[in-house]
Amino acid sequence: MKALVCSEPGHFYYTNKEKPELKKGWSILKIKRIGICGTDLHAYEGTQPFFSYPRILGHELSGELIETDGAPGFEIGENVTFIPYFNCGRCIACRNNKPNCCTRMKVCGVHIDGGMAEYLLVPSSSLLHGEGLSYDELALVEPLAIGAHGVRRANISHGEFVLVIGAGPIGLGTIAFARIAGARVIVLDINNDRLRFCRTEFKIEHTINALSDDVTEVLMKITNGNMPTVVIDATGNQKAINGAFQYMAHGARFVMIGLQKGDISFAHPEFHKREATLMSSRNATRTDFEQVIESMKNGLVNPKTYITHRTKFSEVEHEFESWLDPKNGVIKVMIEMD
């Protein structure tokens, strides 16, 4: 089968590999769509934590189920997606129903080779029914589940002001599920095109540009002097994360979906006097994936809104670098297998 390998930062090459063989408790997918996310872009740049080279990228995937063992209820030929976080099932996190932060986690396309290939072997326990959704839609379930999980961690109450920092693909999913939870969403970014996208496509009333606006002043005005009671970072940018502590209301929760390599730094007295809560949000659970699929089916989320660029698998090597340039307006690239 044909596969695309990221051999080192800034370099891809196509290769031919043996098609995977079926083994007990696993299934083989014929990959149909591959979504590109920040993890893939950071891996290409060399800034992705918990990463080693060479690696076949790709974890936002959908495909056709062609062989299976140990997947009752699934049928050969079915459109499927899967949960790409392969957990051990035995550690403290798994035993406490937190497989998304398993101590021995192997994320497909990060710790082990992923889906930028014609076929992929996945645990049968990770499969998700397509529920009549298209390959495009199914490939977008995983990034939307990331946002849904972060929102669930925040435990948003109806009518709360929620500040989402970062209007990239993960941020947009976070925005969507924060609104489903009843939040009054405020979006903060430095890219006017993405802020405009939020206003036009998502009908977000309050958007702030961190470069040109006085963020604290605008937030105070929007929230009637209270500041947001939930702050969610979806940037993975150290400066944005460290700066966001000042935007929290007293009693607020700060959920970090974004991930960066450096240290978090904030004033302890300011954090303490707010009796603030700081949480990380890693990956997503089956509950989150199922919520996303159900929300798509019910029309609460339109996943196709996110797709701004398309390409063929054979063109990825040549086009990938251009997706890092903000001038190209990339929100979500969808790769179609040739």
Short mmCIF file of N, CA and C in Angstrom, two decimals, residues 21 35 42 63 72 80 82 84 104 115 130 133 162 182 198 228-229 243 303-304 315-316:
data_model
loop_
_atom_site.label_atom_id
_atom_site.label_comp_id
_atom_site.label_asym_id
_atom_site.label_seq_id
_atom_site.Cartn_x
_atom_site.Cartn_y
_atom_site.Cartn_z
N GLU A 21 -2.09 -6.92 8.18
CA GLU A 21 -2.80 -8.20 8.27
C GLU A 21 -3.72 -8.19 9.49
N GLY A 35 -8.39 14.25 7.72
CA GLY A 35 -8.41 15.66 8.09
C GLY A 35 -7.05 16.07 8.64
N HIS A 42 2.03 20.87 13.65
CA HIS A 42 3.11 21.02 14.63
C HIS A 42 4.17 19.93 14.46
N GLY A 63 -13.31 5.80 6.95
CA GLY A 63 -13.01 4.78 5.96
C GLY A 63 -14.07 3.72 5.86
N PRO A 72 -18.73 -6.99 17.12
CA PRO A 72 -20.15 -7.36 16.93
C PRO A 72 -21.00 -6.15 16.60
N VAL A 80 -17.25 3.95 8.55
CA VAL A 80 -16.96 4.05 9.97
C VAL A 80 -15.92 5.15 10.23
N PHE A 82 -13.30 6.04 14.01
CA PHE A 82 -12.85 5.34 15.21
C PHE A 82 -12.23 6.32 16.18
N PRO A 84 -9.11 7.41 18.00
CA PRO A 84 -7.70 7.14 17.67
C PRO A 84 -6.76 7.17 18.87
N ARG A 104 -0.45 4.84 29.41
CA ARG A 104 0.31 4.20 28.32
C ARG A 104 -0.30 4.53 26.96
N GLY A 115 -2.93 7.35 9.80
CA GLY A 115 -3.77 7.01 8.66
C GLY A 115 -3.43 7.67 7.34
N GLY A 130 -20.99 4.68 11.36
CA GLY A 130 -21.11 5.90 10.57
C GLY A 130 -22.44 6.61 10.72
N LEU A 133 -23.69 9.15 8.16
CA LEU A 133 -22.92 10.34 7.85
C LEU A 133 -21.94 10.08 6.71
N VAL A 162 -18.56 32.60 28.20
CA VAL A 162 -17.44 31.69 27.97
C VAL A 162 -16.51 32.31 26.93
N GLY A 182 -25.36 26.14 26.05
CA GLY A 182 -26.08 27.32 26.50
C GLY A 182 -25.22 28.52 26.82
N CYS A 198 -16.11 33.54 12.27
CA CYS A 198 -16.95 33.27 13.45
C CYS A 198 -18.23 34.11 13.41
N PRO A 228 -15.36 36.79 32.08
CA PRO A 228 -15.94 35.47 31.79
C PRO A 228 -15.76 34.49 32.95
N THR A 229 -16.77 33.68 33.19
CA THR A 229 -16.69 32.67 34.24
C THR A 229 -16.08 31.37 33.74
N GLY A 243 -1.27 34.65 29.30
CA GLY A 243 -1.98 35.91 29.36
C GLY A 243 -3.44 35.78 29.71
N PRO A 303 -20.68 20.09 10.06
CA PRO A 303 -19.23 19.90 9.95
C PRO A 303 -18.63 20.42 8.66
N LYS A 304 -19.41 20.46 7.59
CA LYS A 304 -18.85 20.90 6.32
C LYS A 304 -18.46 22.38 6.33
N GLU A 315 -1.05 14.64 -3.63
CA GLU A 315 -0.56 16.02 -3.67
C GLU A 315 -0.10 16.54 -2.30
N VAL A 316 -0.31 15.74 -1.26
CA VAL A 316 -0.05 16.24 0.11
C VAL A 316 1.40 16.66 0.31
#
